[in-house]
PDB file of C-alpha atoms in Angstrom:
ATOM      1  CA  UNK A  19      -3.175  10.660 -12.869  1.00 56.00           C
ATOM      2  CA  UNK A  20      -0.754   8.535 -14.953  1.00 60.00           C
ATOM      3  CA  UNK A  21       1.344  10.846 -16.784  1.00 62.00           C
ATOM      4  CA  UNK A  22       2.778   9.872 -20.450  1.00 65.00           C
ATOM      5  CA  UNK A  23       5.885   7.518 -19.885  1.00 68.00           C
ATOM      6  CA  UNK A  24       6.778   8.261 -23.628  1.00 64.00           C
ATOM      7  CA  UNK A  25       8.859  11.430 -21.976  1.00 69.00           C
ATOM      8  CA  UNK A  26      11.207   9.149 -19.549  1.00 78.00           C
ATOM      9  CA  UNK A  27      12.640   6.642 -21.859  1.00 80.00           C
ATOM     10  CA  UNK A  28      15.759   6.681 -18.893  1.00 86.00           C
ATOM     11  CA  UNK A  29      13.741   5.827 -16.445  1.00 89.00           C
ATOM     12  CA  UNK A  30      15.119   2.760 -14.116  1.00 94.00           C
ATOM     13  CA  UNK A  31      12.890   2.900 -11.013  1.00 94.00           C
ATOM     14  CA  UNK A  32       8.990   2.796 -11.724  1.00 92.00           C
ATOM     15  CA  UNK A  33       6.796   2.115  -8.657  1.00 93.00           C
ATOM     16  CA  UNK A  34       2.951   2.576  -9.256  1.00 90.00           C
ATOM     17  CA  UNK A  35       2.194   1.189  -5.945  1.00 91.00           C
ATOM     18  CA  UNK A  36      -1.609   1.562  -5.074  1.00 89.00           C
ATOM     19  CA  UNK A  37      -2.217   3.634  -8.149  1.00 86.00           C
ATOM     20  CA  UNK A  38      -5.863   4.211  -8.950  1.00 84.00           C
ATOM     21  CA  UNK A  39      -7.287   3.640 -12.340  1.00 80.00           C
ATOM     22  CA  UNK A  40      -4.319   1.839 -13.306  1.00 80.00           C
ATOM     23  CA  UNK A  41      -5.586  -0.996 -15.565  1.00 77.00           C
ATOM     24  CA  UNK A  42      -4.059  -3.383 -18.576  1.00 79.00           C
ATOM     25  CA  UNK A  43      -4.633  -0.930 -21.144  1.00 75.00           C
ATOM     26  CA  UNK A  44      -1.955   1.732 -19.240  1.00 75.00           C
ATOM     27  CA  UNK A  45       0.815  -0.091 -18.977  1.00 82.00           C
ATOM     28  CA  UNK A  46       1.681  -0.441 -22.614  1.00 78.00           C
ATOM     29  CA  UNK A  47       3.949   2.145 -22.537  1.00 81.00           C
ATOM     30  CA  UNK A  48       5.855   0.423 -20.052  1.00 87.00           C
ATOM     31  CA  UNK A  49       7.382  -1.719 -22.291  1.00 84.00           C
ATOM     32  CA  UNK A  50       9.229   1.062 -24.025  1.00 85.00           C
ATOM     33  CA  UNK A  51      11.600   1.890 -21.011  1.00 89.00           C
ATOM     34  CA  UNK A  52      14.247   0.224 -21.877  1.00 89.00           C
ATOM     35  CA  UNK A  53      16.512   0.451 -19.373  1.00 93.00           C
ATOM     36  CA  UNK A  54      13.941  -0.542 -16.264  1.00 93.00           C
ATOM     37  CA  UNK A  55      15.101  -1.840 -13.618  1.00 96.00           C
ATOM     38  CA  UNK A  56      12.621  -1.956 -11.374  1.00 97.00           C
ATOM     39  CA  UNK A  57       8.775  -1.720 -11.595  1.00 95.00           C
ATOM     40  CA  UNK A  58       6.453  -2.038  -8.902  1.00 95.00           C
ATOM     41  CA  UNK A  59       2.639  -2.477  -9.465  1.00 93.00           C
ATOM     42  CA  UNK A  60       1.535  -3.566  -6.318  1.00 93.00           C
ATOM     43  CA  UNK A  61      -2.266  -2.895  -5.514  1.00 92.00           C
ATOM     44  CA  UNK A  62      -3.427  -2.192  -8.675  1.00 91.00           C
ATOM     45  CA  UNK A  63      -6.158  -2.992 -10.996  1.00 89.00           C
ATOM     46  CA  UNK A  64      -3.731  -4.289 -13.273  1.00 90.00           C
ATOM     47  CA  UNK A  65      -4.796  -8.569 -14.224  1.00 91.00           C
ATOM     48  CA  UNK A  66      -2.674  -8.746 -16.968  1.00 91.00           C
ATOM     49  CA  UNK A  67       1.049  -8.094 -18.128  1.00 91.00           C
ATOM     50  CA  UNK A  68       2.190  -7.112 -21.660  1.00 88.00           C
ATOM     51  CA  UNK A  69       4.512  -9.337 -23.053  1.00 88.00           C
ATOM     52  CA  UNK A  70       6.845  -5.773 -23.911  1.00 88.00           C
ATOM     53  CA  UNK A  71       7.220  -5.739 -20.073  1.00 90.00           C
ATOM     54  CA  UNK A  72       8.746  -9.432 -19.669  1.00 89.00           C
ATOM     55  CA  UNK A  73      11.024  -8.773 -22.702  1.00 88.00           C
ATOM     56  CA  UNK A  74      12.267  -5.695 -21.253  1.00 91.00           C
ATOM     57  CA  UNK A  75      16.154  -6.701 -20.987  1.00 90.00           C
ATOM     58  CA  UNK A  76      17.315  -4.486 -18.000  1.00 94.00           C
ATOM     59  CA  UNK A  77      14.465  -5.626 -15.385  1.00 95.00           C
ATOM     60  CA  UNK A  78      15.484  -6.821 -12.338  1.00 96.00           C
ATOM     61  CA  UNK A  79      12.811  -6.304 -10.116  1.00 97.00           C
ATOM     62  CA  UNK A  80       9.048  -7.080 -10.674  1.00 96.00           C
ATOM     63  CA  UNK A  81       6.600  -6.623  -7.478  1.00 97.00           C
ATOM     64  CA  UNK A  82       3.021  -8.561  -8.298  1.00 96.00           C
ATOM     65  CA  UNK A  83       1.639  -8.336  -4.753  1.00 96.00           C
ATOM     66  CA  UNK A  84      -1.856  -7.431  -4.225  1.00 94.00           C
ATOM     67  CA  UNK A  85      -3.113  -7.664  -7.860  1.00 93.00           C
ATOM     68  CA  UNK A  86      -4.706 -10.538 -10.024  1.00 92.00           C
ATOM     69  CA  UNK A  87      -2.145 -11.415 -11.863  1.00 93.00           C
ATOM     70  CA  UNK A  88      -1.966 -15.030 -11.946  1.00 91.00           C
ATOM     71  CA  UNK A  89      -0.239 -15.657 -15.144  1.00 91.00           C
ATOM     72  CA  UNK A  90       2.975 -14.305 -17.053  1.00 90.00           C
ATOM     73  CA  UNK A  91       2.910 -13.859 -20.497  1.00 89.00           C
ATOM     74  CA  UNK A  92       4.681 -16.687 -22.857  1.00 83.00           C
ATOM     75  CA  UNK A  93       8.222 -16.036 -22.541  1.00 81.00           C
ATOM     76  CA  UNK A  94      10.335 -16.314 -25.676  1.00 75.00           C
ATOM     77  CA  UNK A  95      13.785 -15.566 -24.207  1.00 81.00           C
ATOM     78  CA  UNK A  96      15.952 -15.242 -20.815  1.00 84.00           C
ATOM     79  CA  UNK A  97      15.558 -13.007 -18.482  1.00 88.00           C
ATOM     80  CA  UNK A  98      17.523 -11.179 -16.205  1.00 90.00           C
ATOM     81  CA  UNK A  99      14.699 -11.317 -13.278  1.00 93.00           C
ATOM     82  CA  UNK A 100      16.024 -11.367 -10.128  1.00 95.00           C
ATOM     83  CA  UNK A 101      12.952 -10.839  -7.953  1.00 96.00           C
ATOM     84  CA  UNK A 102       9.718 -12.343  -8.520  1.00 96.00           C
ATOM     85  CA  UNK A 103       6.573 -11.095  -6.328  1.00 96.00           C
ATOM     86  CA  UNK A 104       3.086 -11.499  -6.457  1.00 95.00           C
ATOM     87  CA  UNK A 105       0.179 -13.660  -4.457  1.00 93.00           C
ATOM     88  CA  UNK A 106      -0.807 -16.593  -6.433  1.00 90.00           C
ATOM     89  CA  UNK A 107       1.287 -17.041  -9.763  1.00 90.00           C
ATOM     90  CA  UNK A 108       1.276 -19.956 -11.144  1.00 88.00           C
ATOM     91  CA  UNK A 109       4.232 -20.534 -12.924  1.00 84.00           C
ATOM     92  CA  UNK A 110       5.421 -23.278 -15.742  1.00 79.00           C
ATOM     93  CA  UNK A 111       8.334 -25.083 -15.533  1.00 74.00           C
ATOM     94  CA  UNK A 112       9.447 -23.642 -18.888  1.00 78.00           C
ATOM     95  CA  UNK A 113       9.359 -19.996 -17.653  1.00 82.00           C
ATOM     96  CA  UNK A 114      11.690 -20.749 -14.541  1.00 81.00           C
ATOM     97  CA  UNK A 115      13.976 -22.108 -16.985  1.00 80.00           C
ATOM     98  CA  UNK A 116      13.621 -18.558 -18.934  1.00 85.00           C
ATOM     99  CA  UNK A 117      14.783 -16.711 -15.404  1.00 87.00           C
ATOM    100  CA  UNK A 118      17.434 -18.736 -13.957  1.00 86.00           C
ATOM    101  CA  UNK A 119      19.136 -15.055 -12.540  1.00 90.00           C
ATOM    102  CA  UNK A 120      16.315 -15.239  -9.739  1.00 90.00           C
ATOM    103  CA  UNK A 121      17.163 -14.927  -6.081  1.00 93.00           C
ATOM    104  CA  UNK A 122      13.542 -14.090  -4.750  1.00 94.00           C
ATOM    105  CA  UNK A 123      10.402 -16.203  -6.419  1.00 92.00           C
ATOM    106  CA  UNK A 124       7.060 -15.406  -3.868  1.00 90.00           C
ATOM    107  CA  UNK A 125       4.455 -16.859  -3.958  1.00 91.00           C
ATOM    108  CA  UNK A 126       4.243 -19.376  -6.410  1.00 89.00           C
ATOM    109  CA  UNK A 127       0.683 -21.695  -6.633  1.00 87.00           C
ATOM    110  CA  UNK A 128       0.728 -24.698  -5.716  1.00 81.00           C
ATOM    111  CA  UNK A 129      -2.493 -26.542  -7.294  1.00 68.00           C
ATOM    112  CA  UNK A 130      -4.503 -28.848  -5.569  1.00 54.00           C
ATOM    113  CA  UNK A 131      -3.440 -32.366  -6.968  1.00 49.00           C
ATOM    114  CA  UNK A 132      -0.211 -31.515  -6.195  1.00 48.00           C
ATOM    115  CA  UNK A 133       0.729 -31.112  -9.935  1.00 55.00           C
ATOM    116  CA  UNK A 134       2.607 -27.789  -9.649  1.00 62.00           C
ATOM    117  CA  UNK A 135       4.626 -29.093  -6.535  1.00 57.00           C
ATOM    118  CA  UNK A 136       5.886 -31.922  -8.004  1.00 58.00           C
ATOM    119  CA  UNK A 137       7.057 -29.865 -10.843  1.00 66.00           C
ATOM    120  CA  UNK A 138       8.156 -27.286  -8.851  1.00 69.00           C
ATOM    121  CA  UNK A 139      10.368 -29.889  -6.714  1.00 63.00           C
ATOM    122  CA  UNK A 140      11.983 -31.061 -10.122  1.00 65.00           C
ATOM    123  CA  UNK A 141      13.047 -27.758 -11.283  1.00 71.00           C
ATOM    124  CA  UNK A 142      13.744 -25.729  -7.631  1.00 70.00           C
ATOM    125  CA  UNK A 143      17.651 -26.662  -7.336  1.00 68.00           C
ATOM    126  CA  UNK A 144      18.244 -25.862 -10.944  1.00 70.00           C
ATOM    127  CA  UNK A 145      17.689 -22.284 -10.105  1.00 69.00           C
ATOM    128  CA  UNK A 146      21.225 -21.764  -8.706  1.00 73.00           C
ATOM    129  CA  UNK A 147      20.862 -18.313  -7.287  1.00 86.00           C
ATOM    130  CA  UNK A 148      17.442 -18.674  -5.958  1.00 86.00           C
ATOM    131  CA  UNK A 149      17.667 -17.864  -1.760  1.00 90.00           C
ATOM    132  CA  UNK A 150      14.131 -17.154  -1.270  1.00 93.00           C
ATOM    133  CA  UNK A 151      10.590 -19.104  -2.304  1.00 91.00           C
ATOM    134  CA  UNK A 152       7.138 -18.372  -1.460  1.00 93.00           C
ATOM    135  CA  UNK A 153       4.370 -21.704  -2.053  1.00 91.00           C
ATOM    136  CA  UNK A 154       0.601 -20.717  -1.511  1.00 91.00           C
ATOM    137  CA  UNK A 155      -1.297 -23.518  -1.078  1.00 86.00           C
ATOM    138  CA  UNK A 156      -4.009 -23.644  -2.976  1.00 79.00           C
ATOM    139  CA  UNK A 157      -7.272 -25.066  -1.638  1.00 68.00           C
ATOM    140  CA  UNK A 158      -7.377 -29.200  -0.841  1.00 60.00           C
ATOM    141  CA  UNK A 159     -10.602 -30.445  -0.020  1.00 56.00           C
ATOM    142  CA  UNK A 160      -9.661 -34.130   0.658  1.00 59.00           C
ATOM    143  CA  UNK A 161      -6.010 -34.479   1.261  1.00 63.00           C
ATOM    144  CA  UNK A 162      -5.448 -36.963  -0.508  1.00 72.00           C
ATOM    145  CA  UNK A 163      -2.844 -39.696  -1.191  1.00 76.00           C
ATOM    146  CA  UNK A 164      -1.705 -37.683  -4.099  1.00 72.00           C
ATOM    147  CA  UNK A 165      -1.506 -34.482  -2.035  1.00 74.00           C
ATOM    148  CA  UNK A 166       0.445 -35.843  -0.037  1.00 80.00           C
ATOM    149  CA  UNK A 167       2.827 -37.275  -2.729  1.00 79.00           C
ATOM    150  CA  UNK A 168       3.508 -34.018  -4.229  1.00 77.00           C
ATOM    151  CA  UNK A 169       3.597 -31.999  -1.156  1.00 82.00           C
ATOM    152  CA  UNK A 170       6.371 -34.646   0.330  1.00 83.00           C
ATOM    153  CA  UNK A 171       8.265 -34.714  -3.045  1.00 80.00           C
ATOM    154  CA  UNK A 172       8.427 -31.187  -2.923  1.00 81.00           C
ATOM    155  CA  UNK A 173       9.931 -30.752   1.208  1.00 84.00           C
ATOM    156  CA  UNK A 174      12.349 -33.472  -0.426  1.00 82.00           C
ATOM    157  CA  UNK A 175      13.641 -31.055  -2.525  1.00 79.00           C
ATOM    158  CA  UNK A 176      13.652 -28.457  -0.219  1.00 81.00           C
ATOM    159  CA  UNK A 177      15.740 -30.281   1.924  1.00 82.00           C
ATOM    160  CA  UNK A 178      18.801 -30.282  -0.704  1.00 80.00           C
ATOM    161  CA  UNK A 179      18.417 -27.083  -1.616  1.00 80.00           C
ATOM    162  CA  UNK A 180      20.381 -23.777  -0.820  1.00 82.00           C
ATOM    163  CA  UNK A 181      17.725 -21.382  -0.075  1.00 87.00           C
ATOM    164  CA  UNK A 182      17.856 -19.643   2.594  1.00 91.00           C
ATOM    165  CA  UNK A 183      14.078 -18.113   3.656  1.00 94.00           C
ATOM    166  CA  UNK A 184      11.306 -20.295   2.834  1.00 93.00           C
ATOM    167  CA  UNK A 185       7.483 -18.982   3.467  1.00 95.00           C
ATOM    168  CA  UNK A 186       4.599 -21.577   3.382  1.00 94.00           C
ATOM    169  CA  UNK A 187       1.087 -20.148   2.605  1.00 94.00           C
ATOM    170  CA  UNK A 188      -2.084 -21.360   3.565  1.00 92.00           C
ATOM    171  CA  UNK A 189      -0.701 -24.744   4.664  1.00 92.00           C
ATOM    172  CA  UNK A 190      -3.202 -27.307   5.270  1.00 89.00           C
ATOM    173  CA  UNK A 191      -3.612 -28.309   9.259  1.00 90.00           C
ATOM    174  CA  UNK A 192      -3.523 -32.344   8.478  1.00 89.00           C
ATOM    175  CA  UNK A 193      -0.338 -32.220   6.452  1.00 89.00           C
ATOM    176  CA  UNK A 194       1.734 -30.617   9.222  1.00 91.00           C
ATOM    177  CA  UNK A 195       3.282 -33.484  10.452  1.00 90.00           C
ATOM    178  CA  UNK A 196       5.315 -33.643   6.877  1.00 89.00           C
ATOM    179  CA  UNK A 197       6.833 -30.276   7.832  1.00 91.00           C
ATOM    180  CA  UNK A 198       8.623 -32.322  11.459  1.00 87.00           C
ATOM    181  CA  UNK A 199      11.850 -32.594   9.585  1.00 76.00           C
ATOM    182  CA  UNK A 200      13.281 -29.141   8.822  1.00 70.00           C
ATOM    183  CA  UNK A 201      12.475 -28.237   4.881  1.00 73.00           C
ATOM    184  CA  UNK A 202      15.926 -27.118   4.266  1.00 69.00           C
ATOM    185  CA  UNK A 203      19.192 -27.571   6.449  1.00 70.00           C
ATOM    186  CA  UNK A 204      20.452 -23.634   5.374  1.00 78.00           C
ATOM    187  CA  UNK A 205      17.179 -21.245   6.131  1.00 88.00           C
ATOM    188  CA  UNK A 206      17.440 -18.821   8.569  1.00 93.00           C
ATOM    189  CA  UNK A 207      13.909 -17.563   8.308  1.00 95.00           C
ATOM    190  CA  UNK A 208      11.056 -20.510   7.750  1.00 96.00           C
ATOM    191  CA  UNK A 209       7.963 -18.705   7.694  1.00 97.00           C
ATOM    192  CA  UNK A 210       4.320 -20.958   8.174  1.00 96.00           C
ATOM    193  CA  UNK A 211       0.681 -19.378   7.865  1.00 96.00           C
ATOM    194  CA  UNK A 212      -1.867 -22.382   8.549  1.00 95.00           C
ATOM    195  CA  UNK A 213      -4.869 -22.352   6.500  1.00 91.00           C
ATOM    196  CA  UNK A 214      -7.993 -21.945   8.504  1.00 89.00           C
ATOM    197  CA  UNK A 215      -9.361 -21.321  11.983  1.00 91.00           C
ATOM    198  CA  UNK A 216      -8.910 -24.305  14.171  1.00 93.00           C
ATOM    199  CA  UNK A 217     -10.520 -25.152  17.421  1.00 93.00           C
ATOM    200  CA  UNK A 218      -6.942 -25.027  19.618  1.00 92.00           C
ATOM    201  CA  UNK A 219      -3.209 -25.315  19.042  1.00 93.00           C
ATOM    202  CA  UNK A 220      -1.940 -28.578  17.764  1.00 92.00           C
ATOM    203  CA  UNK A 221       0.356 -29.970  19.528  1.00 89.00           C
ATOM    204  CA  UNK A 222       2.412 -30.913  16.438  1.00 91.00           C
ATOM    205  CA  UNK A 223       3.153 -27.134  16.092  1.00 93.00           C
ATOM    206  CA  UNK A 224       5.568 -27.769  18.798  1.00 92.00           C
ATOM    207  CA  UNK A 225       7.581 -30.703  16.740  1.00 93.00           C
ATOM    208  CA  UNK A 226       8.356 -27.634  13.875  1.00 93.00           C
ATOM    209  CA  UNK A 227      11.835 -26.450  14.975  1.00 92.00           C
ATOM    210  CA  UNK A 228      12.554 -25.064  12.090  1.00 92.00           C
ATOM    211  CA  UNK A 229       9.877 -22.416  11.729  1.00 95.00           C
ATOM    212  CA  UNK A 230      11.347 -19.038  12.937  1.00 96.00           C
ATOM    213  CA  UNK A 231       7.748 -17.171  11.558  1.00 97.00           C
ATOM    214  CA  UNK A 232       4.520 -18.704  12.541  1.00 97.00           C
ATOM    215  CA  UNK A 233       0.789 -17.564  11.841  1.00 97.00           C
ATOM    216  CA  UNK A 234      -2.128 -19.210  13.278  1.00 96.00           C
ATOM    217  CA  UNK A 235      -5.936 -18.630  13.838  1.00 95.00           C
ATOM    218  CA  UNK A 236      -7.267 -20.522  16.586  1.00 93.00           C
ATOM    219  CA  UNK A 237     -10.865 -20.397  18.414  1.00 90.00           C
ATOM    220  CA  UNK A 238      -8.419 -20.243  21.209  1.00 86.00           C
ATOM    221  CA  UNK A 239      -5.039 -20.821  22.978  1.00 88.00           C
ATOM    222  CA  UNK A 240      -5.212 -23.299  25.927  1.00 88.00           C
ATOM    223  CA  UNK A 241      -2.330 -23.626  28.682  1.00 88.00           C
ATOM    224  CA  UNK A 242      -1.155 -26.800  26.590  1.00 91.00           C
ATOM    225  CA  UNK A 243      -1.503 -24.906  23.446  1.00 91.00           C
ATOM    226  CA  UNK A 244       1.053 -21.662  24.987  1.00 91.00           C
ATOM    227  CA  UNK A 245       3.569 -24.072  25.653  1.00 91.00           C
ATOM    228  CA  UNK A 246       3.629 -25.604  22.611  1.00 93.00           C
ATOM    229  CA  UNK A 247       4.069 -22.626  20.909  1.00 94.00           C
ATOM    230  CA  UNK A 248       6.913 -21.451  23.493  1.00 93.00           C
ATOM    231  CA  UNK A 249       8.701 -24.462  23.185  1.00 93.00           C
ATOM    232  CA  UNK A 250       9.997 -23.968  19.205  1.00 93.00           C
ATOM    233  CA  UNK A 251      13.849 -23.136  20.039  1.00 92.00           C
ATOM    234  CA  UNK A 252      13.751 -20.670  16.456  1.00 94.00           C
ATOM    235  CA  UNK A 253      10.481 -18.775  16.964  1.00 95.00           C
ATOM    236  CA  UNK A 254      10.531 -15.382  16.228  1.00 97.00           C
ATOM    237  CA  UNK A 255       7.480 -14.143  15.286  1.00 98.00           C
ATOM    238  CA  UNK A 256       4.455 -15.299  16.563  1.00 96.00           C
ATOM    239  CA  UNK A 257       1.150 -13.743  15.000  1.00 96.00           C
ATOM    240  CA  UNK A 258      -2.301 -15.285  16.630  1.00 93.00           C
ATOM    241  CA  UNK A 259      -5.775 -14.424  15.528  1.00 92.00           C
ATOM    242  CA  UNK A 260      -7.994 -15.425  18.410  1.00 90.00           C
ATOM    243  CA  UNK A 261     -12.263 -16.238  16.960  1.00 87.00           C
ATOM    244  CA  UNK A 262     -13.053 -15.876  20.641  1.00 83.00           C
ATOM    245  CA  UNK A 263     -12.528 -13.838  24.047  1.00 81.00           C
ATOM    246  CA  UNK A 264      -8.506 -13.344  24.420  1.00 77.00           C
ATOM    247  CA  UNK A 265      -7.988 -15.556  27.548  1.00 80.00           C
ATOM    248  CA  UNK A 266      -4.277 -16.531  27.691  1.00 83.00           C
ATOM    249  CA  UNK A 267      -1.318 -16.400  30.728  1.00 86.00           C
ATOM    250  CA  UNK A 268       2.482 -17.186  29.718  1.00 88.00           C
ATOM    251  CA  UNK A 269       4.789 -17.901  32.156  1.00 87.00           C
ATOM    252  CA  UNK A 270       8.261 -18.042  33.000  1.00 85.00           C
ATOM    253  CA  UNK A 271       8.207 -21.882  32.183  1.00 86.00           C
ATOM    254  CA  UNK A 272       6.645 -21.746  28.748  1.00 86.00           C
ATOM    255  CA  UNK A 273       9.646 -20.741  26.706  1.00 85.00           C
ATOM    256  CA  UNK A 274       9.518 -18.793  23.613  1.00 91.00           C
ATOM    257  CA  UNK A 275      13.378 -18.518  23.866  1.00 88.00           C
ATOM    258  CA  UNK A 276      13.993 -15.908  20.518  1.00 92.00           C
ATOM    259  CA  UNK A 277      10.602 -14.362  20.424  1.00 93.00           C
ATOM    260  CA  UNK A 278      10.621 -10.503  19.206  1.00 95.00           C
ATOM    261  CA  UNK A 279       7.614 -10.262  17.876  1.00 96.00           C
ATOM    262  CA  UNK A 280       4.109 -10.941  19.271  1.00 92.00           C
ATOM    263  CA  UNK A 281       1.155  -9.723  17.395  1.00 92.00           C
ATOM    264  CA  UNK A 282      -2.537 -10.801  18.936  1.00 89.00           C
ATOM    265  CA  UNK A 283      -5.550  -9.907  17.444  1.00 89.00           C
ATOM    266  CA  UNK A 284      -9.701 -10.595  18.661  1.00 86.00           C
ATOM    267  CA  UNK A 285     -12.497  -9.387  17.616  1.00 80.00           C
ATOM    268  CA  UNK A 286     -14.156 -10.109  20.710  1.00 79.00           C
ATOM    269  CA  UNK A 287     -14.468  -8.142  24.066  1.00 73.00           C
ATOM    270  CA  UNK A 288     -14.497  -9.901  27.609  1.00 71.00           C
ATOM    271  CA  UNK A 289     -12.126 -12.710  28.770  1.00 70.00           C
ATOM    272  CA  UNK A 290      -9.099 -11.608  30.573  1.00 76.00           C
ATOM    273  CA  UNK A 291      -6.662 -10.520  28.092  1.00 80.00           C
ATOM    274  CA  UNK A 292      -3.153 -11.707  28.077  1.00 83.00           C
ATOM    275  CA  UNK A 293      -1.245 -12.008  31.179  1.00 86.00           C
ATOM    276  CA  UNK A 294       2.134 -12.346  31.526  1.00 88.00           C
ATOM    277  CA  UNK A 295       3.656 -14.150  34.413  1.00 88.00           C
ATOM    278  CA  UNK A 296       6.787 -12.668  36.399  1.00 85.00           C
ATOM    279  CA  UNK A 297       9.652 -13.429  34.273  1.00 78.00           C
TER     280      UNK A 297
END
């Protein structure tokens, strides 16, 4: 039960995380605490915001993830924003002019001509304090020529930027080789989830230096495949989802020089696991 916000007009921490029931109509009240500074919504019904909420001069924090909100409303003044999350926003150039305080922005849309990267790219380094950005890629059917324009325009920017964690969602296999140079000289965490489930690990992967966070579905990981994975120097989390028997060995010789992290998951029995050499 959502109980009357009318009552907590102090309020500065609101997180309705996984609330049922909670839908557009409920969160006009919202608007009315004044001095929020935080307000998470996270797994909720909610597809919409009110403008109230965007205007509301004290928020800092504003967690998206897990809901269908796609679109903020029209912004008619600054904000003081400094974290920006959701799963697929797709954001105007004029609006990230309207929150130039943010230091998180994840994930922002990236359309399928490569409109929205290009005019992402032109506006990214203008956002002074902005240290972390999120790009889901949405859906490209062709790759084309223009695809790759705006996707390369975009890396260009990247590269002169001063963010520091980068995550790349739902990348498209054929444009990997784009991502050879390092996206930005300063990140310490590059994070890369390929779209799709390819037939084996491409042996580009193991040209991506950079990427410190890497998630892959293959049909499944071949001796060539393991050490083209170990070999990236920065790797440090390594998430595979296996459409096929688990049937992989790692050895002493195949690298994976920072890995922490190693998350494996099948749906299917048989095969011999993963085995782990001496060493």
């Amino acid at each position: 039960r959502i109980p009357d916000l009318s009552a907590f007009k102090h309020l500065r921490l609101l997180d309705l995380e996984g609330t049922k029931g909670l839908e557009n109509k409920r969160l006009e009240g919202i608007g009315h605490l004044s001095l929020l500074r935080y307000l998470g919504l996270g797994g909720t019904d909610v597809t919409k915001l009110t403008q109230q909420i965007m205007e509301l001069e004290q928020l800092a924090t504003l967690d998206l993830r897990r809901t269908r909100v796609r679109r903020l409303p029209v912004l008619c003044r600054d904000t003081k924003l400094v974290s920006l999350l959701a799963d697929e926003l797709a954001i105007t150039p004029r609006e990230m002019r309207r929150m130039q305080n943010l230091e998180e922005l994840s994930k922002v849309l990236m359309g399928p001509d490569g409109s929205l990267a290009s005019e992402l790219a032109g506006h990214v380094n203008k956002l002074g304090p902005l240290r972390m950005l999120g790009i889901r890629v949405s859906h490209m059917q062709r790759h084309s020529a223009a695809d790759r324009q705006g996707v390369m325009r975009l890396l260009e920017e990247l590269r002169k930027s001063n963010l520091q964690s980068l995550l790349l969602d739902n990348y498209p296999h054929p444009l990997l080789d784009l991502l050879v140079d390092s996206p930005a000289h300063n990140l310490r965490k590059f994070e890369l989830r390929i779209r799709g489930c390819l037939p084996q690990v491409p042996q580009e992967i193991a040209s991506l230096i950079a990427v410190t966070h890497l998630h892959i579905n293959v049909e499944a990981v071949e001796a060539q495949g393991v050490r083209a994975l170990g070999s990236l120097p920065n790797l440090v989390v390594l998430r595979l989802d296996l459409n096929s028997s688990p049937s992989m060995t790692v050895s002493s010789n195949d690298g994976f020089q920072c890995l922490k992290s190693l998350w494996c998951n099948s749906q299917y029995g048989g095969g011999k696991g993963m085995q782990f050499e001496a060493g």
